[in-house]
Coordinates of C-alpha atoms and ligand atoms in Angstrom, one line a residue:
X1 CA 0.0 0.0 0.0
X2 CA 1.3 3.5 -0.9
X3 CA -0.2 6.5 0.8
X4 CA 0.3 9.7 -1.2
X5 CA -0.8 13.4 -0.9
X6 CA -0.7 13.4 2.9
X7 CA 0.5 15.9 5.5
X8 CA 2.7 13.7 7.7
X9 CA 3.3 14.2 11.4
X10 CA 6.0 11.6 11.9
X11 CA 6.7 12.4 15.5
X12 CA 10.2 11.2 15.0
X13 CA 11.7 14.1 17.0
X14 CA 12.4 16.9 14.5
X15 CA 8.6 17.7 14.8
X16 CA 8.6 19.3 11.3
X17 CA 5.6 18.3 9.2
X18 CA 6.1 16.7 5.8
X19 CA 3.6 18.8 3.8
X20 CA 3.2 16.6 0.7
X21 CA 4.3 13.2 2.0
X22 CA 4.1 9.6 1.1
X23 CA 4.3 6.3 3.0
X24 CA 5.1 2.9 1.7
X25 CA 3.6 0.0 3.8
X26 CA 4.7 -3.6 3.3
X27 CA 2.9 -6.2 5.3
X28 CA 2.4 -4.9 8.8
X29 CA 5.4 -2.5 8.6
X30 CA 6.3 0.9 7.3
X31 CA 8.9 0.5 4.6
X32 CA 9.5 4.1 3.5
X33 CA 8.4 7.6 4.5
X34 CA 9.2 11.0 3.1
X35 CA 8.2 13.8 0.6
X36 CA 6.2 12.5 -2.3
X37 CA 8.8 14.0 -4.7
X38 CA 11.4 11.5 -3.4
X39 CA 9.0 8.5 -3.5
X40 CA 11.0 5.5 -4.8
X41 CA 9.5 3.2 -7.4
X42 CA 7.3 0.7 -5.7
X43 CA 4.5 -1.7 -6.6
X44 CA 1.2 -1.5 -4.7
X45 CA -2.2 0.1 -4.3
X46 CA -1.9 3.9 -4.3
X47 CA -4.2 5.7 -2.0
X48 CA -4.5 9.5 -2.5
X49 CA -5.3 11.0 0.9
X50 CA -6.3 14.4 -0.6
X51 CA -4.0 16.4 1.6
X52 CA -5.2 14.9 4.9
X53 CA -3.1 14.7 8.0
X54 CA -1.6 11.4 8.9
X55 CA -0.2 10.7 12.4
X56 CA 1.0 7.5 14.1
X57 CA -2.0 5.5 15.4
X58 CA -2.8 6.8 18.9
X59 CA -1.7 5.0 22.0
X60 CA -3.9 5.2 25.1
X61 CA -1.2 4.2 27.6
X62 CA -3.3 4.3 30.9
X63 CA -6.8 2.8 31.0
X64 CA -8.9 0.7 33.3
X65 CA -11.0 -0.4 30.3
X66 CA -12.0 -3.8 31.8
X67 CA -14.5 -3.3 34.6
X68 CA -18.2 -4.0 35.4
X69 CA -20.9 -1.6 36.6
X70 CA -20.8 2.2 36.7
X71 CA -20.5 4.8 39.4
X72 CA -23.2 7.3 38.3
X73 CA -24.6 7.5 41.9
X74 CA -21.1 8.3 43.2
X75 CA -20.9 11.1 40.6
X76 CA -24.1 12.5 42.2
X77 CA -22.7 12.2 45.7
X78 CA -19.6 14.1 44.7
X79 CA -21.8 16.8 43.1
X80 CA -23.5 17.0 46.5
X81 CA -20.2 17.8 48.1
X82 CA -18.6 14.5 49.1
X83 CA -14.9 14.1 48.3
X84 CA -13.4 11.2 46.4
X85 CA -11.7 10.0 49.7
X86 CA -15.0 10.3 51.6
X87 CA -16.9 8.3 49.0
X88 CA -14.1 5.6 49.2
X89 CA -14.2 5.5 53.0
X90 CA -18.0 5.1 52.9
X91 CA -17.6 1.9 51.0
X92 CA -18.2 3.4 47.6
X93 CA -15.4 4.2 45.1
X94 CA -13.1 1.6 43.8
X95 CA -14.6 -1.1 46.1
X96 CA -18.1 -0.8 44.6
X97 CA -16.6 -1.5 41.1
X98 CA -14.8 -4.4 42.7
X99 CA -18.1 -5.9 43.8
X100 CA -19.5 -5.7 40.3
X101 CA -16.3 -7.0 38.7
X102 CA -16.1 -10.0 40.9
X103 CA -19.7 -10.9 40.0
X104 CA -19.1 -10.6 36.3
X105 CA -17.9 -13.5 34.1
X106 CA -14.9 -13.0 31.8
X107 CA -17.1 -12.8 28.8
X108 CA -19.3 -10.1 30.5
X109 CA -16.2 -8.2 31.2
X110 CA -15.1 -8.5 27.6
X111 CA -18.4 -7.3 26.2
X112 CA -18.4 -4.2 28.5
X113 CA -14.8 -3.4 27.5
X114 CA -15.5 -3.8 23.8
X115 CA -18.2 -1.1 23.8
X116 CA -15.7 1.3 25.3
X117 CA -12.9 0.1 23.1
X118 CA -14.9 0.7 20.0
X119 CA -15.3 4.3 20.9
X120 CA -11.5 4.5 21.2
X121 CA -10.9 2.9 17.9
X122 CA -13.2 5.4 16.3
X123 CA -10.8 8.0 17.5
X124 CA -7.7 6.5 15.9
X125 CA -6.4 4.5 18.8
X126 CA -4.3 1.5 17.6
X127 CA -2.8 0.4 21.0
X128 CA -4.4 0.4 24.4
X129 CA -3.0 -0.4 27.8
X130 CA -5.5 -2.2 30.1
X131 CA -5.1 -2.6 33.9
X132 CA -6.5 -5.1 36.3
X133 CA -7.3 -3.8 39.8
X134 CA -11.0 -4.3 40.3
X135 CA -10.8 -8.0 41.1
X136 CA -8.5 -7.9 44.2
X137 CA -8.4 -11.7 44.5
X138 CA -5.9 -13.8 42.6
X139 CA -8.7 -15.4 40.5
X140 CA -10.5 -12.1 39.8
X141 CA -7.3 -10.2 38.8
X142 CA -6.4 -13.0 36.4
X143 CA -10.0 -13.0 35.0
X144 CA -9.6 -9.3 34.3
X145 CA -6.3 -9.8 32.5
X146 CA -7.6 -12.7 30.4
X147 CA -10.5 -10.4 29.4
X148 CA -8.0 -7.7 28.4
X149 CA -5.9 -10.1 26.4
X150 CA -9.0 -11.4 24.6
X151 CA -9.8 -7.9 23.3
X152 CA -6.8 -8.1 20.9
X153 CA -8.4 -11.2 19.3
X154 CA -11.7 -9.4 18.8
X155 CA -10.7 -6.1 17.4
X156 CA -7.7 -4.9 15.3
X157 CA -5.8 -3.3 18.2
X158 CA -2.7 -3.8 20.2
X159 CA -3.4 -4.5 23.9
X160 CA -0.8 -4.1 26.6
X161 CA -1.7 -5.4 30.1
X162 CA -0.7 -4.2 33.6
X163 CA -1.4 -6.1 36.8
X164 CA -2.8 -3.6 39.3
X165 CA -3.6 -5.9 42.2
X166 CA -2.2 -3.1 44.5
X167 CA -5.0 -0.8 43.6
X168 CA -7.2 -0.9 46.7
X169 CA -7.5 -2.9 49.9
X170 CA -10.6 -5.0 49.6
X171 CA -13.1 -4.9 52.5
X172 CA -12.1 -8.4 53.7
X173 CA -8.6 -7.1 54.3
X174 CA -9.7 -3.7 55.9
X175 CA -6.8 -2.5 58.1
X176 CA -4.6 -5.4 56.9
X177 CA -3.0 -4.0 53.8
X178 CA 0.3 -5.9 54.4
X179 CA -1.6 -9.2 54.6
X180 CA -3.4 -8.3 51.4
X181 CA 0.0 -7.7 49.7
X182 CA 1.2 -11.1 50.9
X183 CA -1.9 -13.1 50.2
X184 CA -3.1 -11.6 46.9
X185 CA -0.7 -9.1 45.3
X186 CA 2.4 -11.3 45.4
X187 CA 0.7 -14.6 44.4
X188 CA -1.3 -12.8 41.6
X189 CA 2.0 -11.5 40.3
X190 CA 3.5 -15.0 40.1
X191 CA 0.4 -16.5 38.5
X192 CA 0.1 -13.7 36.0
X193 CA 3.7 -14.1 35.1
X194 CA 3.4 -17.8 34.7
X195 CA 0.4 -17.4 32.3
X196 CA 2.0 -14.6 30.4
X197 CA -1.0 -12.3 31.3
X198 CA 0.9 -9.2 32.5
X199 CA 3.2 -7.0 30.5
X200 CA 3.9 -4.8 33.5
X201 CA 3.1 -4.3 37.2
X202 CA 1.3 -1.2 38.5
X203 CA 0.3 0.1 41.9
X204 CA -1.6 2.9 43.6
X205 CA 0.6 4.7 46.1
X206 CA -1.7 6.9 48.1
X207 CA -3.1 7.4 51.6
X208 CA -6.3 5.6 50.6
X209 CA -4.4 2.8 49.0
X210 CA -0.8 1.5 49.5
X211 CA 2.2 3.0 51.2
X212 CA 5.6 3.3 49.5
X213 CA 6.9 0.4 51.6
X214 CA 4.1 -1.8 50.5
X215 CA 4.5 -0.8 46.8
X216 CA 8.2 -1.5 47.2
X217 CA 7.5 -5.1 48.2
X218 CA 5.3 -5.5 45.1
X219 CA 8.0 -3.9 42.9
X220 CA 10.7 -6.2 44.4
X221 CA 8.6 -9.2 43.4
X222 CA 8.0 -7.8 39.9
X223 CA 11.8 -7.2 39.5
X224 CA 12.5 -10.8 40.6
X225 CA 10.1 -12.0 37.9
X226 CA 11.6 -9.7 35.3
X227 CA 8.5 -7.5 34.9
X228 CA 8.7 -3.8 34.4
X229 CA 6.8 -1.5 36.8
X230 CA 4.7 1.7 36.7
X231 CA 2.9 3.6 39.4
X232 CA -0.1 5.8 40.1
X233 CA 1.8 8.4 42.1
X234 CA 1.3 11.8 43.6
X235 CA -2.4 12.0 42.5
X236 CA -4.0 13.2 45.7
X237 CA -1.0 13.8 47.9
X238 CA 2.8 13.5 47.8
X239 CA 4.1 10.3 49.2
X240 CA 7.3 10.2 47.1
X241 CA 5.8 7.7 44.7
X242 CA 7.5 9.2 41.7
X243 CA 11.0 8.8 43.3
X244 CA 10.1 5.3 44.4
X245 CA 9.0 4.4 40.8
X246 CA 12.2 5.9 39.4
X247 CA 14.4 3.8 41.8
X248 CA 12.8 0.7 40.2
X249 CA 13.5 2.1 36.7
X250 CA 9.7 2.4 36.1
X251 CA 8.4 2.8 32.6
X252 CA 6.1 5.6 33.9
X253 CA 4.7 7.4 36.9
X254 CA 1.1 8.5 36.3
X255 CA -1.1 11.4 37.5
X256 CA 1.6 13.5 39.3
X257 CA -0.5 16.5 40.4
X258 CA 1.5 16.7 43.6
X259 CA 4.9 15.9 42.1
X260 CA 7.9 17.8 43.5
X261 CA 11.2 18.8 42.1
X262 CA 13.1 15.8 43.7
X263 CA 10.5 13.4 42.1
X264 CA 10.8 15.1 38.7
X265 CA 14.6 14.9 38.8
X266 CA 14.6 11.3 39.8
X267 CA 12.2 10.5 36.9
X268 CA 14.5 12.3 34.4
X269 CA 17.5 10.3 35.6
X270 CA 15.6 7.0 35.3
X271 CA 14.0 7.7 32.0
X272 CA 10.5 7.3 33.6
X273 CA 7.7 8.8 31.5
X274 CA 5.2 11.2 33.2
X275 CA 1.7 10.1 32.2
X276 CA -0.7 13.0 32.8
X277 CA -4.4 12.2 33.1
X278 CA -6.5 15.4 32.8
X279 CA -9.8 13.4 32.7
X280 CA -9.3 12.4 36.3
X281 CA -8.2 15.9 37.2
X282 CA -11.4 17.2 35.6
X283 CA -13.8 14.7 37.2
X284 CA -12.4 15.2 40.7
X285 CA -12.5 19.0 40.2
X286 CA -8.9 18.9 41.3
X287 CA -7.2 22.3 41.5
X288 CA -3.6 21.2 41.9
X289 CA -2.2 21.2 38.4
X290 CA 0.7 18.8 37.7
X291 CA 4.0 20.7 37.5
X292 CA 4.4 20.7 33.7
X293 CA 7.1 23.3 33.7
X294 CA 9.1 21.2 36.2
X295 CA 8.8 18.2 33.9
X296 CA 9.8 20.3 30.9
X297 CA 12.8 21.7 32.7
X298 CA 14.0 18.3 33.7
X299 CA 13.4 16.9 30.3
X300 CA 10.9 14.2 31.5
X301 CA 8.8 13.0 28.5
X302 CA 5.1 13.5 29.0
X303 CA 2.4 11.2 27.8
X304 CA -1.4 11.9 27.9
X305 CA -4.0 9.2 28.5
X306 CA -7.7 8.8 29.3
X307 CA -7.4 6.8 32.5
X308 CA -10.7 5.4 31.3
X309 CA -12.3 4.1 34.6
X310 CA -15.8 4.2 36.1
X311 CA -14.9 6.4 39.0
X312 CA -12.5 9.2 38.2
X313 CA -12.5 9.3 34.4
X314 CA -15.6 7.8 32.8
X315 CA -14.0 8.8 29.5
X316 CA -13.1 7.1 26.3
X317 CA -12.0 10.1 24.2
X318 CA -8.3 10.4 23.9
X319 CA -8.6 13.5 21.8
X320 CA -10.7 15.1 24.5
X321 CA -7.8 14.2 26.9
X322 CA -5.5 16.0 24.5
X323 CA -7.7 19.0 24.5
X324 CA -7.9 19.0 28.3
X325 CA -4.1 18.6 28.6
X326 CA -3.7 21.8 26.6
X327 CA -6.5 23.8 28.3
X328 CA -6.0 22.7 31.9
X329 CA -2.3 22.0 31.9
X330 CA -1.0 24.3 29.1
X331 CA 0.6 21.6 27.1
X332 CA 1.2 22.7 23.5
X333 CA -0.8 20.8 20.9
X334 CA 2.6 19.4 19.7
X335 CA 3.3 18.1 23.2
X336 CA -0.2 16.7 23.5
X337 CA 0.2 14.8 20.2
X338 CA 3.6 13.5 21.3
X339 CA 1.9 12.5 24.5
X340 CA -0.5 10.1 22.7
X341 CA 2.0 8.8 20.2
X342 CA 5.8 8.7 20.8
X343 CA 5.8 9.2 24.6
X344 CA 2.8 7.0 25.1
X345 CA 4.6 4.1 23.4
X346 CA 7.6 4.8 25.6
X347 CA 5.4 4.7 28.7
X348 CA 4.5 1.1 27.6
X349 CA 8.2 0.2 26.8
X350 CA 7.3 -0.2 23.1
X351 CA 9.8 1.1 20.5
X352 CA 8.1 -0.4 17.5
X353 CA 5.2 2.2 17.3
X354 CA 4.3 5.7 18.2
X355 CA 6.2 7.3 15.3
X356 CA 6.1 7.0 11.5
X357 CA 9.5 5.6 10.5
X358 CA 10.8 2.7 8.4
X359 CA 10.7 -0.6 10.2
X360 CA 8.0 0.4 12.7
X361 CA 4.5 -1.1 12.8
X362 CA 2.2 0.4 10.2
X363 CA -0.3 1.7 12.8
X364 CA -1.6 5.0 11.5
X365 CA -4.5 7.5 11.8
X366 CA -5.7 9.5 8.9
X367 CA -7.6 12.7 9.9
X368 CA -10.0 15.1 8.2
X369 CA -7.6 17.8 9.3
X370 CA -4.6 19.7 7.8
X371 CA -2.7 20.5 10.9
X372 CA -2.0 18.5 14.1
X373 CA -3.2 21.3 16.4
X374 CA -6.8 20.6 15.1
X375 CA -6.7 17.3 17.1
X376 CA -6.3 19.1 20.4
X377 CA -8.3 22.1 19.5
X378 CA -11.7 20.5 18.9
X379 CA -13.9 19.7 21.9
X380 CA -15.8 16.4 21.7
X381 CA -15.4 15.9 17.9
X382 CA -12.9 13.6 16.5
X383 CA -12.1 14.1 12.8
X384 CA -10.9 10.5 12.1
X385 CA -11.0 9.7 8.4
X386 CA -9.4 6.2 8.5
X387 CA -7.4 4.0 10.8
X388 CA -4.6 1.6 9.7
X389 CA -3.6 -1.2 12.0
X390 CA -0.7 -3.4 11.1
X391 CA -0.9 -2.3 7.5
X392 CA -4.6 -2.9 7.2
X393 CA -7.1 -0.1 6.5
X394 CA -10.2 -0.6 8.7
X395 CA -12.4 2.5 8.2
Ligands
DI6_401 N1 -6.4 6.4 40.4 C1 -7.5 6.7 39.6 O1 -7.7 7.8 39.2 C2 -8.2 5.5 39.4 N2 -7.4 4.5 40.0 C3 -6.4 5.1 40.6 O2 -5.6 4.5 41.2 C4 -9.6 5.6 40.0 C5 -10.2 4.2 40.0 C6 -11.6 4.3 40.5 O3 -12.1 5.3 41.2 O4 -12.4 3.3 40.2
FE402 FE1 -5.6 5.0 36.7

């Protein structure tokens, strides 16, 4: 397949657009990319894109896509004035999604996730990360990961999984978080590793969740099994989660509203990507903005994701997350596009996607747009024209 007459945002680092570009795709890979004037002789179907913008397929690098139930009632409670922590302490919050997720079969979880996934694909997403974390027993965490893996067989999309057993302390372990880590988190890790169900290990380091010490024990076990780590850090308070993640060479530290300079410097040294999640910031009506200038100053790559989850980000629109990242956090549209392509791939430890370059996967999004800023600029409208996954056009 040969794409011609395209505006190419290759995201390879020089950030310059190729105004009249062409891409040669062979099998599931990009073979050549450059100005149309330099297009080498090649056999194949030529597709004239009429001057449309082409970007790498979008990568949503932080989602809780697999879950059951919804939290609309909790939304109402928070509008009546209850805080996220108050709702959690009253037995709502994450634990209410845990009840629904435990009661659901794997196939029910898949069906629920597919309807959300389809909305993402309609916005040009070609790779999605999916976390467990609403099962909180070994069996239910594995059930969630199996449902996540199954999505890749049901839709043309790359799925990357993270085991998030250390997401919340379930009611049966109330006040016994350490015992929960021993009885569930560590065995779930070993079982997920043995079945090849987890690509990474995640945790929630927060007053309402797990302490840095407890997360450290989970990360030690992940390291012993050769699994990379990432962490929900500094979302509601500063417990030094980013520094902890960096000490373990984490792929990413996510949320980061309360990140401090020491944490940012540690992330820079470790090459840990900052994943910012403006949908959760918005839903919680948070006022503490993540320190974007600090991240820039330290050269920490920034990714942007939906955090799609039933509590703090009932959101499937990655382009809306891009818009919010610009409006709330003052990212530039260029930064926000890098945040859902190149840096999002890095947050997942993937170097075969997220850019348009020879040898990489042919995962692309074609937009009814002429300039990348349009993707961040529009609110609630996604001008996707076509999606190409592994060299196959599907829209
Ligand atoms: N931080 C979040 O924003 C989500 N998980 C987390 O650790 C919220 C999950 C939920 O409220 O269901
Ligand atoms: Fe999350």
